[in-house]
Amino acid sequence: MPEARTLRVCALYPELMNIYADRGNLLLLRRRCEWRGIGFELTASDLGEPLDPEQADLYYIGGGQDRDQRLCAFDLAEVKREGLHAAAARGAAMLAVCGGYQLLGHSYELGRETLPGAGLVDLRTVRSDGPRLIGNVAIEVELPGLDRPRVLAGFENHGGRTQLGPDARALGRVLRGHGNDGRSGVEGVRRGTVIGTYLHGPLLPKNVWLADWLIARALGREEPLPPLDDALEAAAHAEARRAAGS
Ligand code: GLN
């Protein structure tokens, strides 16, 4: 049955924070909406633009190199902070990947420099001198509204190590890969409908159930979305899980 509503997505810094399939994640959201007759609208919020908390149902921040993150960090903390907090408070969904995930926390420490974050979730990230944490990763995730734990498969590549504070809960348990810091056994963060993760992509094409969870939450739907033929996505997911050895 066609949906009357439109999913409004706002990508933060789409030119600067977009390494590793972030555009593909947005495209996947568009397709899964269109296939169901749900409208889809994509807008952007760039450097210097305050964030309108009513502008979107789902806010997206992709991954970024340290140098691009530096530009965005101050903007996020100074220009967009208020809008982002207001959007989260009214229940908007958010997905922040890797560099974007790091910037949702309190700070990102790079040697002697400390970049500010949005302070939306209780976590801090420190750039380590140790090796980058790279590879295929699988985590087990439980989300409200899902009948069973699911495996999220992706790829990580980060120099930062993220420590969750007492008010933060992890997105999932590491089955394979490094996760937040290579030691804690947990990955990502979730606060209500705000999700941060180190898992790059194509994250949503490999894990269409997460895309659907975000779409449903962003639209404020309690009931599941009409199913789609996900045979190809399921095969890609299984392949990613095999590659991650889970
Ligand atoms: N620059 C960050 C780090 O290396 C994030 C990298 C990324 O988004 N892949 O930790």
Short mmCIF file of C-alpha atoms and ligand atoms in Angstrom, two decimals:
data_model
loop_
_atom_site.label_atom_id
_atom_site.label_comp_id
_atom_site.label_asym_id
_atom_site.label_seq_id
_atom_site.Cartn_x
_atom_site.Cartn_y
_atom_site.Cartn_z
CA MET A 1 0.00 0.00 0.00
CA PRO A 2 1.56 3.33 -1.00
CA GLU A 3 2.73 5.53 1.86
CA ALA A 4 1.52 9.09 1.95
CA ARG A 5 4.62 10.40 3.65
CA THR A 6 7.99 11.55 2.45
CA LEU A 7 11.25 10.71 4.17
CA ARG A 8 13.28 13.89 4.49
CA VAL A 9 16.99 13.24 4.81
CA CYS A 10 19.60 15.89 5.52
CA ALA A 11 23.26 15.04 4.86
CA LEU A 12 25.74 17.05 6.91
CA TYR A 13 28.85 18.15 5.01
CA PRO A 14 28.18 15.83 2.05
CA GLU A 15 31.31 17.06 0.22
CA LEU A 16 33.72 16.78 3.14
CA MET A 17 32.38 13.79 5.03
CA ASN A 18 31.76 11.17 2.42
CA ILE A 19 34.49 8.57 2.22
CA TYR A 20 33.65 4.90 1.75
CA ALA A 21 30.20 4.64 0.25
CA ASP A 22 28.37 7.35 2.12
CA ARG A 23 26.62 8.43 -1.07
CA GLY A 24 25.68 4.78 -1.58
CA ASN A 25 24.07 4.72 1.85
CA LEU A 26 21.94 7.73 0.91
CA LEU A 27 21.05 6.21 -2.45
CA LEU A 28 19.95 3.01 -0.74
CA LEU A 29 17.62 4.98 1.53
CA ARG A 30 16.15 6.70 -1.52
CA ARG A 31 15.59 3.43 -3.38
CA ARG A 32 13.99 1.63 -0.46
CA CYS A 33 11.60 4.52 0.01
CA GLU A 34 10.77 4.81 -3.69
CA TRP A 35 10.20 1.07 -4.07
CA ARG A 36 7.53 1.37 -1.40
CA GLY A 37 5.92 4.49 -2.75
CA ILE A 38 7.36 6.62 0.06
CA GLY A 39 8.60 10.02 -1.09
CA PHE A 40 12.26 10.88 -0.58
CA GLU A 41 13.86 14.29 -0.23
CA LEU A 42 17.58 14.88 0.22
CA THR A 43 18.95 18.17 1.47
CA ALA A 44 22.37 19.20 2.75
CA SER A 45 23.75 21.26 5.57
CA ASP A 46 27.22 22.58 4.87
CA LEU A 47 29.86 24.58 6.69
CA GLY A 48 28.49 27.80 8.13
CA GLU A 49 24.84 26.75 7.90
CA PRO A 50 22.94 26.36 11.17
CA LEU A 51 20.99 23.15 11.31
CA ASP A 52 17.22 23.41 11.17
CA PRO A 53 15.89 20.78 13.59
CA GLU A 54 12.62 20.55 11.63
CA GLN A 55 14.31 20.17 8.25
CA ALA A 56 14.63 16.41 8.23
CA ASP A 57 13.41 13.13 9.67
CA LEU A 58 16.87 11.59 9.36
CA TYR A 59 20.24 13.34 9.63
CA TYR A 60 23.30 11.66 8.13
CA ILE A 61 27.02 12.30 8.70
CA GLY A 62 29.54 10.22 6.80
CA GLY A 63 33.17 9.37 7.34
CA GLY A 64 36.04 11.77 6.88
CA GLN A 65 39.77 12.18 6.95
CA ASP A 66 41.23 13.93 9.99
CA ARG A 67 41.86 17.13 7.99
CA ASP A 68 38.26 17.37 6.80
CA GLN A 69 36.95 16.45 10.22
CA ARG A 70 38.88 19.38 11.65
CA LEU A 71 36.86 21.79 9.48
CA CYS A 72 33.58 20.14 10.38
CA ALA A 73 34.27 19.71 14.09
CA PHE A 74 34.26 23.42 14.87
CA ASP A 75 31.25 24.01 12.66
CA LEU A 76 29.36 21.17 14.29
CA ALA A 77 30.21 22.35 17.79
CA GLU A 78 29.62 26.03 17.18
CA VAL A 79 27.11 26.42 14.34
CA LYS A 80 25.03 23.24 14.29
CA ARG A 81 25.17 22.04 17.89
CA GLU A 82 21.91 23.58 19.02
CA GLY A 83 19.95 22.45 15.98
CA LEU A 84 21.33 18.94 16.19
CA HIS A 85 20.39 18.60 19.86
CA ALA A 86 16.91 19.95 19.15
CA ALA A 87 16.47 17.49 16.27
CA ALA A 88 17.50 14.57 18.48
CA ALA A 89 15.21 15.79 21.27
CA ARG A 90 12.21 15.75 18.95
CA GLY A 91 13.03 12.17 17.96
CA ALA A 92 14.67 12.63 14.56
CA ALA A 93 16.79 9.67 13.50
CA MET A 94 20.52 10.07 12.95
CA LEU A 95 23.18 7.89 11.43
CA ALA A 96 26.79 8.94 11.85
CA VAL A 97 29.56 6.86 10.34
CA CYS A 98 33.20 6.75 11.45
CA GLY A 99 34.51 10.32 11.29
CA GLY A 100 30.92 11.51 11.74
CA TYR A 101 30.48 9.13 14.65
CA GLN A 102 33.58 10.49 16.36
CA LEU A 103 32.22 14.03 16.00
CA LEU A 104 28.94 13.18 17.73
CA GLY A 105 30.85 12.75 21.00
CA HIS A 106 32.48 15.29 23.30
CA SER A 107 35.86 15.49 21.63
CA TYR A 108 38.39 14.01 19.24
CA GLU A 109 41.96 14.33 20.47
CA LEU A 110 44.64 14.39 17.79
CA GLY A 111 48.05 14.66 19.41
CA ARG A 112 48.19 18.04 21.07
CA GLU A 113 45.04 19.27 19.40
CA THR A 114 41.56 18.51 20.70
CA LEU A 115 38.67 18.90 18.30
CA PRO A 116 35.29 19.63 19.83
CA GLY A 117 32.28 17.43 19.12
CA ALA A 118 28.54 17.89 19.10
CA GLY A 119 28.25 16.40 22.60
CA LEU A 120 25.17 14.47 21.58
CA VAL A 121 26.42 11.18 22.97
CA ASP A 122 28.70 10.48 25.92
CA LEU A 123 31.95 9.44 24.27
CA ARG A 124 35.46 10.64 23.58
CA THR A 125 37.89 9.67 20.86
CA VAL A 126 41.67 9.76 20.98
CA ARG A 127 43.86 9.40 17.90
CA SER A 128 46.32 6.70 18.77
CA ASP A 129 49.93 6.32 17.64
CA GLY A 130 49.20 2.64 17.26
CA PRO A 131 48.13 1.02 14.02
CA ARG A 132 44.93 2.01 12.29
CA LEU A 133 42.12 -0.39 13.03
CA ILE A 134 41.29 -1.78 9.61
CA GLY A 135 39.31 -4.71 8.31
CA ASN A 136 36.00 -6.42 7.89
CA VAL A 137 33.85 -6.29 10.96
CA ALA A 138 30.68 -7.90 12.22
CA ILE A 139 28.75 -6.87 15.30
CA GLU A 140 25.64 -8.21 16.97
CA VAL A 141 22.97 -5.59 17.43
CA GLU A 142 19.69 -5.51 19.32
CA LEU A 143 17.28 -2.74 18.45
CA PRO A 144 13.84 -1.96 19.83
CA GLY A 145 11.16 -3.26 17.51
CA LEU A 146 13.35 -6.01 16.02
CA ASP A 147 12.28 -9.53 16.92
CA ARG A 148 15.83 -10.85 17.31
CA PRO A 149 19.45 -9.72 17.44
CA ARG A 150 20.90 -9.00 14.00
CA VAL A 151 24.39 -9.00 12.60
CA LEU A 152 25.65 -5.75 11.17
CA ALA A 153 28.47 -6.30 8.67
CA GLY A 154 30.82 -3.64 7.41
CA PHE A 155 34.36 -2.41 7.05
CA GLU A 156 36.32 -0.29 9.48
CA ASN A 157 39.35 1.93 8.98
CA HIS A 158 40.07 4.35 11.79
CA GLY A 159 43.04 5.69 13.72
CA GLY A 160 40.84 7.01 16.53
CA ARG A 161 39.96 4.93 19.57
CA THR A 162 36.58 5.69 21.06
CA GLN A 163 35.71 5.31 24.75
CA LEU A 164 32.08 5.32 25.78
CA GLY A 165 31.21 7.28 28.93
CA PRO A 166 28.82 6.02 31.61
CA ASP A 167 25.81 7.57 29.86
CA ALA A 168 26.45 5.91 26.53
CA ARG A 169 25.38 2.49 25.39
CA ALA A 170 27.12 0.63 22.63
CA LEU A 171 25.38 -0.14 19.36
CA GLY A 172 26.59 -3.71 19.38
CA ARG A 173 28.92 -6.44 20.52
CA VAL A 174 31.94 -7.16 18.36
CA LEU A 175 31.84 -10.61 16.76
CA ARG A 176 34.76 -9.99 14.44
CA GLY A 177 36.97 -6.95 13.94
CA HIS A 178 38.16 -4.16 16.24
CA GLY A 179 35.15 -2.01 17.11
CA ASN A 180 35.38 1.17 19.16
CA ASP A 181 38.92 0.76 20.43
CA GLY A 182 40.13 -2.75 19.64
CA ARG A 183 39.78 -3.78 23.28
CA SER A 184 36.38 -3.15 24.80
CA GLY A 185 34.53 -5.67 22.63
CA VAL A 186 31.86 -3.15 21.76
CA GLU A 187 31.14 -1.09 18.69
CA GLY A 188 29.33 2.15 18.02
CA VAL A 189 26.80 3.96 20.12
CA ARG A 190 23.04 4.21 20.25
CA ARG A 191 20.94 6.76 22.04
CA GLY A 192 17.31 6.27 21.07
CA THR A 193 17.18 6.80 17.34
CA VAL A 194 20.70 8.28 17.17
CA ILE A 195 23.20 5.73 15.88
CA GLY A 196 26.95 6.14 15.54
CA THR A 197 29.19 3.42 14.15
CA TYR A 198 32.64 2.84 12.71
CA LEU A 199 31.15 0.54 10.09
CA HIS A 200 31.64 1.86 6.62
CA GLY A 201 30.10 0.65 3.58
CA PRO A 202 28.41 0.07 1.86
CA LEU A 203 26.85 -0.15 5.31
CA LEU A 204 23.17 0.18 4.43
CA PRO A 205 23.19 -1.91 1.22
CA LYS A 206 24.87 -4.69 3.19
CA ASN A 207 22.45 -4.34 6.09
CA VAL A 208 19.09 -3.39 4.62
CA TRP A 209 17.33 -4.22 7.87
CA LEU A 210 19.16 -1.30 9.48
CA ALA A 211 18.12 0.98 6.62
CA ASP A 212 14.50 -0.09 7.15
CA TRP A 213 14.76 0.38 10.90
CA LEU A 214 16.02 3.93 10.36
CA ILE A 215 13.35 4.71 7.77
CA ALA A 216 10.58 3.40 10.01
CA ARG A 217 11.86 5.24 13.07
CA ALA A 218 12.43 8.45 11.14
CA LEU A 219 8.85 8.32 9.86
CA GLY A 220 7.60 7.52 13.36
CA ARG A 221 6.06 4.21 12.28
CA GLU A 222 5.53 1.51 14.86
CA GLU A 223 4.54 -1.19 12.39
CA PRO A 224 7.15 -2.78 10.10
CA LEU A 225 7.60 -1.42 6.59
CA PRO A 226 6.16 -3.51 3.74
CA PRO A 227 8.77 -6.15 2.82
CA LEU A 228 10.85 -5.88 -0.35
CA ASP A 229 12.58 -8.56 -2.37
CA ASP A 230 15.93 -8.53 -0.58
CA ALA A 231 17.45 -11.66 -2.12
CA LEU A 232 20.43 -9.75 -3.55
CA GLU A 233 20.97 -7.77 -0.37
CA ALA A 234 20.72 -10.95 1.71
CA ALA A 235 23.36 -12.58 -0.49
CA ALA A 236 25.65 -9.55 -0.13
CA HIS A 237 25.10 -9.60 3.62
CA ALA A 238 25.89 -13.29 3.84
CA GLU A 239 29.03 -12.71 1.77
CA ALA A 240 30.12 -9.87 4.02
CA ARG A 241 29.53 -12.04 7.07
CA ARG A 242 31.58 -14.81 5.49
CA ALA A 243 34.37 -12.35 4.72
CA ALA A 244 34.26 -11.17 8.33
CA GLY A 245 34.46 -14.79 9.40
CA SER A 246 31.35 -14.70 11.56
N1 GLN B 1 39.77 10.27 10.58
C1 GLN B 1 39.17 9.33 11.48
C2 GLN B 1 40.13 8.26 11.98
O1 GLN B 1 41.06 7.89 11.31
C3 GLN B 1 37.96 8.70 10.81
C4 GLN B 1 38.30 7.93 9.59
C5 GLN B 1 37.15 7.49 8.77
O2 GLN B 1 36.08 8.13 8.72
N2 GLN B 1 37.38 6.40 8.07
O3 GLN B 1 39.97 7.79 13.08
#
